GROMACS .gro file of C-alpha atoms in nm:
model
  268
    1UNK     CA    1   0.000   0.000   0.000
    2UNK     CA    2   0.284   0.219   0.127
    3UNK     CA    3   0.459   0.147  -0.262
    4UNK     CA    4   0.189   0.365  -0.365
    5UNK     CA    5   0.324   0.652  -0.181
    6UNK     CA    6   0.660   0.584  -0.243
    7UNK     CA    7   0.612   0.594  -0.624
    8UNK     CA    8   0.507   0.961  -0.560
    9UNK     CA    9   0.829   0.968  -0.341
   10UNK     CA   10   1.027   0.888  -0.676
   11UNK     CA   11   0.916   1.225  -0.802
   12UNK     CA   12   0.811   1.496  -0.558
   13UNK     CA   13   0.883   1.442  -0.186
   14UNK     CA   14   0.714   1.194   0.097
   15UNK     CA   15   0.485   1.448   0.252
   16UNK     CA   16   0.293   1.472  -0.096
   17UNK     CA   17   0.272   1.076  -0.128
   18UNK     CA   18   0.065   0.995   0.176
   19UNK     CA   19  -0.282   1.131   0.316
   20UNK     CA   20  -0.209   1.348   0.617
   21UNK     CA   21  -0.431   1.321   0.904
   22UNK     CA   22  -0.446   1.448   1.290
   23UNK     CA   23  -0.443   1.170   1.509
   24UNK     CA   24  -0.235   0.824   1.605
   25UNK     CA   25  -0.243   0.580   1.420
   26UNK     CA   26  -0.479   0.310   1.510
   27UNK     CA   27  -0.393  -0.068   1.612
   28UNK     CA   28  -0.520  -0.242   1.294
   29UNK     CA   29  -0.596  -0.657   1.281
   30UNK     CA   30  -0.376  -0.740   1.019
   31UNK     CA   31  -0.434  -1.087   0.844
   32UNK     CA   32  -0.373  -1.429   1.050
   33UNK     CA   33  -0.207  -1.694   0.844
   34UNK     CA   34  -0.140  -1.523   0.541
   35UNK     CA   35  -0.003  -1.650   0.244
   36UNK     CA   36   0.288  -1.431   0.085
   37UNK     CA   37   0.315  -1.678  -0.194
   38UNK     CA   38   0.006  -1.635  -0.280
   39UNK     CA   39  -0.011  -1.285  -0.370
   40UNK     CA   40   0.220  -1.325  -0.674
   41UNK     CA   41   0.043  -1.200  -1.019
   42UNK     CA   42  -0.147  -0.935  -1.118
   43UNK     CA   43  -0.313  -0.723  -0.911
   44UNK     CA   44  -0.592  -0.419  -1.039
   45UNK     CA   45  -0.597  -0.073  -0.801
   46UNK     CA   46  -0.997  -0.017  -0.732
   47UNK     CA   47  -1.014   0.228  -0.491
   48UNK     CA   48  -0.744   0.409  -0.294
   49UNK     CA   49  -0.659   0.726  -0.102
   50UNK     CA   50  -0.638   1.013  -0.367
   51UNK     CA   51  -0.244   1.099  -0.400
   52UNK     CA   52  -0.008   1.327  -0.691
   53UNK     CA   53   0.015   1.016  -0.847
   54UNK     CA   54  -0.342   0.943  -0.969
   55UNK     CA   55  -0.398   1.288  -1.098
   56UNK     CA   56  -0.421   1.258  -1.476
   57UNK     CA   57  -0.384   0.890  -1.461
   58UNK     CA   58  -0.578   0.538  -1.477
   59UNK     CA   59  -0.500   0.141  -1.518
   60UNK     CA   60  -0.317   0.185  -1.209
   61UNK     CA   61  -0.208  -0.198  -1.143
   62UNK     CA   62   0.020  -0.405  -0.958
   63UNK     CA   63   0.243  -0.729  -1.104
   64UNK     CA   64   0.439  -0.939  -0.785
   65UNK     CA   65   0.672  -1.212  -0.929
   66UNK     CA   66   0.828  -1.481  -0.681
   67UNK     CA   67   1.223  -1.416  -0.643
   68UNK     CA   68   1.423  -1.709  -0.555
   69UNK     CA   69   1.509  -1.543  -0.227
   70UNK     CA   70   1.133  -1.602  -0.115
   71UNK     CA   71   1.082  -1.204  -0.152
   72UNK     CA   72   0.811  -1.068  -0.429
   73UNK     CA   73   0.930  -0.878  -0.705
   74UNK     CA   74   0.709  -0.531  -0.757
   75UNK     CA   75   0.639  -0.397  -1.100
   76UNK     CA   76   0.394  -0.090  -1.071
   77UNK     CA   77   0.239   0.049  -1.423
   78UNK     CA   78   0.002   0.311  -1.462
   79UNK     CA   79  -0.136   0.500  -1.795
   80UNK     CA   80  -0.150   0.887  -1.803
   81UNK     CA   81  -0.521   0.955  -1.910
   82UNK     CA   82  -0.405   1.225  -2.201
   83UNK     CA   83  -0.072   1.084  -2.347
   84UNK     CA   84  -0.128   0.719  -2.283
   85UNK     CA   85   0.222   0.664  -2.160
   86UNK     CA   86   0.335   0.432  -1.864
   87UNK     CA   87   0.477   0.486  -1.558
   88UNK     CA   88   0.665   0.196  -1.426
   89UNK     CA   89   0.845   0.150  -1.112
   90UNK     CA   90   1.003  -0.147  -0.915
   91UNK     CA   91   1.063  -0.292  -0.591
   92UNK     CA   92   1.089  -0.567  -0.367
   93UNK     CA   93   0.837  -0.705  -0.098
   94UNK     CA   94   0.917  -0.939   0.144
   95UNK     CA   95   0.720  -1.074   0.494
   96UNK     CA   96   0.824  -0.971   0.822
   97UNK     CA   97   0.495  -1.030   1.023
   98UNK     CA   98   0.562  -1.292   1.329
   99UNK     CA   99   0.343  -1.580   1.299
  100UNK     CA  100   0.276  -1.572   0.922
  101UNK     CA  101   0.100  -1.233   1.044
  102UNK     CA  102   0.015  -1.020   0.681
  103UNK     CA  103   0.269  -0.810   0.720
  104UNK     CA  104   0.520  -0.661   0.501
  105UNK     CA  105   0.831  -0.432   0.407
  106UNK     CA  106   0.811  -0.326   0.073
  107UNK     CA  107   1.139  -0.125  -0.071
  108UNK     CA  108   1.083   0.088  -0.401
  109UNK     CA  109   1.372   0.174  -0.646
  110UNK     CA  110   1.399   0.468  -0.830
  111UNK     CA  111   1.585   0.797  -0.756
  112UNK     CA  112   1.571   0.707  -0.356
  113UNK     CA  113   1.504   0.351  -0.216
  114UNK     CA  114   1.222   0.349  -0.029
  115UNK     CA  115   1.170   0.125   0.288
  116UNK     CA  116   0.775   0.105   0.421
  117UNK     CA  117   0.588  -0.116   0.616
  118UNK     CA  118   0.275  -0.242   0.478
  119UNK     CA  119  -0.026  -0.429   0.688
  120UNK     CA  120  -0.275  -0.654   0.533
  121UNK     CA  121  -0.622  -0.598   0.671
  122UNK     CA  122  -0.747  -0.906   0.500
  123UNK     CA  123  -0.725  -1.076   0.153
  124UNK     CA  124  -0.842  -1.399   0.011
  125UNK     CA  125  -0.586  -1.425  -0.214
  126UNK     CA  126  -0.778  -1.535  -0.530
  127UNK     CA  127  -0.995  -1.214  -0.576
  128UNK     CA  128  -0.887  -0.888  -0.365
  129UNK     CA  129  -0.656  -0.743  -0.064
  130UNK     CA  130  -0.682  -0.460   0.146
  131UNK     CA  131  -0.337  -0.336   0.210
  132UNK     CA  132  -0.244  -0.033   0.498
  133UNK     CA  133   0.027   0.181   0.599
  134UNK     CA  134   0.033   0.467   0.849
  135UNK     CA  135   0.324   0.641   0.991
  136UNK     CA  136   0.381   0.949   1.202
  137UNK     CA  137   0.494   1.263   1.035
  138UNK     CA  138   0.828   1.351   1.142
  139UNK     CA  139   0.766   1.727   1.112
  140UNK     CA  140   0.439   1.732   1.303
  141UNK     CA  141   0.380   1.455   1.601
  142UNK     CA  142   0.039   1.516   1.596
  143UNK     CA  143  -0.036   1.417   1.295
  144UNK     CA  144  -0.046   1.112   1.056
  145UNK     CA  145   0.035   1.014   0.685
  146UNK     CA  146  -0.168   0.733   0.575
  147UNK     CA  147  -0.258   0.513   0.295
  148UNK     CA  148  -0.470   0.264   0.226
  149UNK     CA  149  -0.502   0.045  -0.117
  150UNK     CA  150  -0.792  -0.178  -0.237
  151UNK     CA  151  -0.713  -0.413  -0.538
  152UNK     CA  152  -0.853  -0.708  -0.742
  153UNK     CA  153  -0.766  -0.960  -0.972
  154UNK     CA  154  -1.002  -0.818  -1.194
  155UNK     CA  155  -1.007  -0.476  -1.338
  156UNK     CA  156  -1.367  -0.417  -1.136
  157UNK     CA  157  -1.473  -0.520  -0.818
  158UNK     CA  158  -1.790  -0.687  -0.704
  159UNK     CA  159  -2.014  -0.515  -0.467
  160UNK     CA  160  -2.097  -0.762  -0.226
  161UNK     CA  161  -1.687  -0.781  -0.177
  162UNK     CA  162  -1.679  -0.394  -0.170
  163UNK     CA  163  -1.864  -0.382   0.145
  164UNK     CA  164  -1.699  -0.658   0.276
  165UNK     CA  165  -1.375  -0.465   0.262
  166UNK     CA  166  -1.547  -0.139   0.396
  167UNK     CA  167  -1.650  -0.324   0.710
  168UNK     CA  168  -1.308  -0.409   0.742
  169UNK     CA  169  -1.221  -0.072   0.721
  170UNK     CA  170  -1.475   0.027   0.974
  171UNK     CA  171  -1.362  -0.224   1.204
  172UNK     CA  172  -1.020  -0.094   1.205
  173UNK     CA  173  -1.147   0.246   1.285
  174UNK     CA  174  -0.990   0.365   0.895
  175UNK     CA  175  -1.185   0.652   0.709
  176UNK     CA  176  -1.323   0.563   0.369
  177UNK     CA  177  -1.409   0.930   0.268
  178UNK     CA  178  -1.064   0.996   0.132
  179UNK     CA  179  -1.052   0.683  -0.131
  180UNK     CA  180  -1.101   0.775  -0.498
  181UNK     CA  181  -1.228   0.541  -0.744
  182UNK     CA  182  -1.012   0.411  -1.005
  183UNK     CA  183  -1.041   0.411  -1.376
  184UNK     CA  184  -0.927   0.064  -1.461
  185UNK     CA  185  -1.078   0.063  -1.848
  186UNK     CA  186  -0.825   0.190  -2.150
  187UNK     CA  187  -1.131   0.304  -2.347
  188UNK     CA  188  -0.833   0.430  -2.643
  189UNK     CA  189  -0.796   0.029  -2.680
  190UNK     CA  190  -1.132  -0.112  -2.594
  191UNK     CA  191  -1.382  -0.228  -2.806
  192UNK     CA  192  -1.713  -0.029  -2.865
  193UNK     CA  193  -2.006  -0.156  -2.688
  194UNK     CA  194  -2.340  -0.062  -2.753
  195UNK     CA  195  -2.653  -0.060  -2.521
  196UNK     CA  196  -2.901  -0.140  -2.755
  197UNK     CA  197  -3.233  -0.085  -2.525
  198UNK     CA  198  -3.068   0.314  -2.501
  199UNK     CA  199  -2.981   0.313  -2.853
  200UNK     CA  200  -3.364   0.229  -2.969
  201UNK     CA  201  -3.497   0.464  -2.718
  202UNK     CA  202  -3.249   0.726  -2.848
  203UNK     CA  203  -3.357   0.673  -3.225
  204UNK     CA  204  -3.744   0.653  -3.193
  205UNK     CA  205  -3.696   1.019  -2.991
  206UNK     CA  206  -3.535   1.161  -3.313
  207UNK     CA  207  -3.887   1.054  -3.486
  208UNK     CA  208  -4.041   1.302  -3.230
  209UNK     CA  209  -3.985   1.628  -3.467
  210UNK     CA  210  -4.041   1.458  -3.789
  211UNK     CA  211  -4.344   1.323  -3.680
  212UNK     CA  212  -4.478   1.681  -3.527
  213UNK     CA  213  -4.374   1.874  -3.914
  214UNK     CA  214  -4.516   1.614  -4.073
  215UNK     CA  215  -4.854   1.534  -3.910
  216UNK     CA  216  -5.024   1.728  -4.177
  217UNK     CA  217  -5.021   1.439  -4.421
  218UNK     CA  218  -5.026   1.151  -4.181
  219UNK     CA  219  -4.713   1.067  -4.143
  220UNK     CA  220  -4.563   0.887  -3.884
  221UNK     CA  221  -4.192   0.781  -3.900
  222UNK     CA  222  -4.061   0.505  -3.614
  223UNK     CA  223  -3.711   0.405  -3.562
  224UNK     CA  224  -3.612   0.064  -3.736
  225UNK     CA  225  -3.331  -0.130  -3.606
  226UNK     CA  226  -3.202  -0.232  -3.931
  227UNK     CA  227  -3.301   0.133  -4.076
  228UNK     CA  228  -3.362   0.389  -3.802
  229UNK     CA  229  -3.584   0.655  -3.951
  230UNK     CA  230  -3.671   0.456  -4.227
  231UNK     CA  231  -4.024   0.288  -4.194
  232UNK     CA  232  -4.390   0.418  -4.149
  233UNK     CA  233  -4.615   0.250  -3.906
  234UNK     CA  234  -4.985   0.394  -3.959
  235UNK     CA  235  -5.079   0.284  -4.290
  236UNK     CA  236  -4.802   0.005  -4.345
  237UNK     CA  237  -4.645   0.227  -4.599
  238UNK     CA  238  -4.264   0.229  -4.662
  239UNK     CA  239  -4.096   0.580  -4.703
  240UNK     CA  240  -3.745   0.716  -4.726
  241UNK     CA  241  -3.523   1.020  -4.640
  242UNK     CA  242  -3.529   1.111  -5.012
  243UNK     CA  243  -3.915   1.065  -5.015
  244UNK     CA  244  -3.924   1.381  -4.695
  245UNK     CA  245  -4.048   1.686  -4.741
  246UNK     CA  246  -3.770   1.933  -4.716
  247UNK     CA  247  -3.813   2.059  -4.392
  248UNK     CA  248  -3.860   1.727  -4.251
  249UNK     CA  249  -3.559   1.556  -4.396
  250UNK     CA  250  -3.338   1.901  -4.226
  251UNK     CA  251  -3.570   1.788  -3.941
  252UNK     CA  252  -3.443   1.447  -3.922
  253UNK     CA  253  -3.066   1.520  -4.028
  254UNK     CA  254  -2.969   1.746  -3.756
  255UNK     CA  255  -3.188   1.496  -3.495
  256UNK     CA  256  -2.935   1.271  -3.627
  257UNK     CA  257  -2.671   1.407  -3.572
  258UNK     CA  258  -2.811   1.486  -3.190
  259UNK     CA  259  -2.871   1.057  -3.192
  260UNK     CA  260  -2.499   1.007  -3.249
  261UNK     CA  261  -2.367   1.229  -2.980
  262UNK     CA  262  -2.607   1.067  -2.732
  263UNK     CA  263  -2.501   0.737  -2.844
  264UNK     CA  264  -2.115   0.797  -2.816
  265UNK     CA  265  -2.228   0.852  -2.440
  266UNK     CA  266  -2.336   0.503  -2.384
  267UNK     CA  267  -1.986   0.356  -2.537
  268UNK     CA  268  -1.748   0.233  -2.307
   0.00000   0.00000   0.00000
């Protein structure tokens, strides 16, 4: 959780990295029997406290690969929103709780090495982990710098686990009104998807205003799947755009154009 901060550290300074708070910092349960091994792959950021870092950024994720020294490898990535480059950065983890207590000391590389303990408020391994660090500010006793990272295997989190891992953080006496959300989808690489229900809604609105113009000679135009604007309903009659009155067709062209701005809304 801590490497989070410390990747700020690499550029600015350790007071930015962390989320300052008045207060000690509270005895946290930290995970019985945990599993370091485990925790190797990829994990996804969900939610964490808002730092430098994620400003301007997204796909914020997490890869650990086993070391033959028993100690996790750390390779941190994360896509700036408007250029689309990476960040990387790298580090070590490695357990230090007593017991096979979830507890770590993670040490990031880059223009300082960076030493941190991390707790584990609970995990499962398989699907997310809660991770926690909190350390007194050395310029102001009465006050904190915290952090606290949720992540999954998966880019998005269910909610049933959500609140799981909020009660944990309740339980533990941590605030959740400082975590941001995080953007895990790349929408520059993902394929289009389209709601369809929306879509249809969207296209038999844009027969609203041709159907007012043109209620003088019966017309009634209603959005067609295959051809949207393309089909008349009250008599059974087929029409087209070329067969429009003039002021209806300008009707229907700029509602158009209206339909595919809505629709590029419902894209991911």
């Amino acid at each position: 959780m801590f490497k989070y901060s410390a990747l700020i550290l690499v550029f600015t300074s350790a007071m930015n990295c962390q989320v300052p708070m008045r207060g000690q910092c509270p005895d946290v349960g930290v995970q019985p029997n945990f599993e370091f091994e485990k925790q190797s792959g990829t994990w996804y950021l969900i939610e964490a406290y808002y730092t430098e870092f994620l400003k301007g950024g997204k796909c914020v994720k997490e890869t650990l690969t086993p070391n033959p020294n028993g100690t996790l490898g750390i390779e941190l990535t994360q896509i700036n929103s408007k250029t689309g480059k990476s960040k990387v950065i790298k580090g070590i983890s490695k357990m230090i709780g007593e017991n096979d207590d979830g507890v770590l000391l993670e040490s990031l590389f880059g223009t300082a090495l960076i030493d941190a303990r991390v707790d584990i408020l609970d995990t499962d391994s398989d699907s997310y982990v809660v991770k926690w660090s909190c350390q007194k500010d050395k310029k102001k006793k009465d006050v904190i710098q915290t952090i606290v990272w949720i992540e999954s295997r998966k880019p998005e989190l269910c909610d049933s686990l959500k609140q799981k891992i909020y009660k944990v953080l309740d339980n533990n006496g941590i605030k959740k009104t400082p975590l941001s959300q995080i953007e895990q989808k790349d929408k520059s690489h993902t394929p289009i998807i389209h709601h369809p229900d929306k879509i249809d809604n969207v296209l038999n609105a844009c027969c609203v205003l041709p159907n007012f113009v043109g209620k003088w000679d019966g017309l009634n135009f209603e959005a067609s799947k295959t051809n949207p604007l393309m089909e008349v309903n009250d008599y059974g009659r087929q029409c087209s755009l070329m067969g429009l009155h003039l002021r209806e067709y300008f009707a229907a062209y700029f509602m158009g154009l209206a339909a595919v701005a809505i629709r590029r809304s419902y894209e991911f």
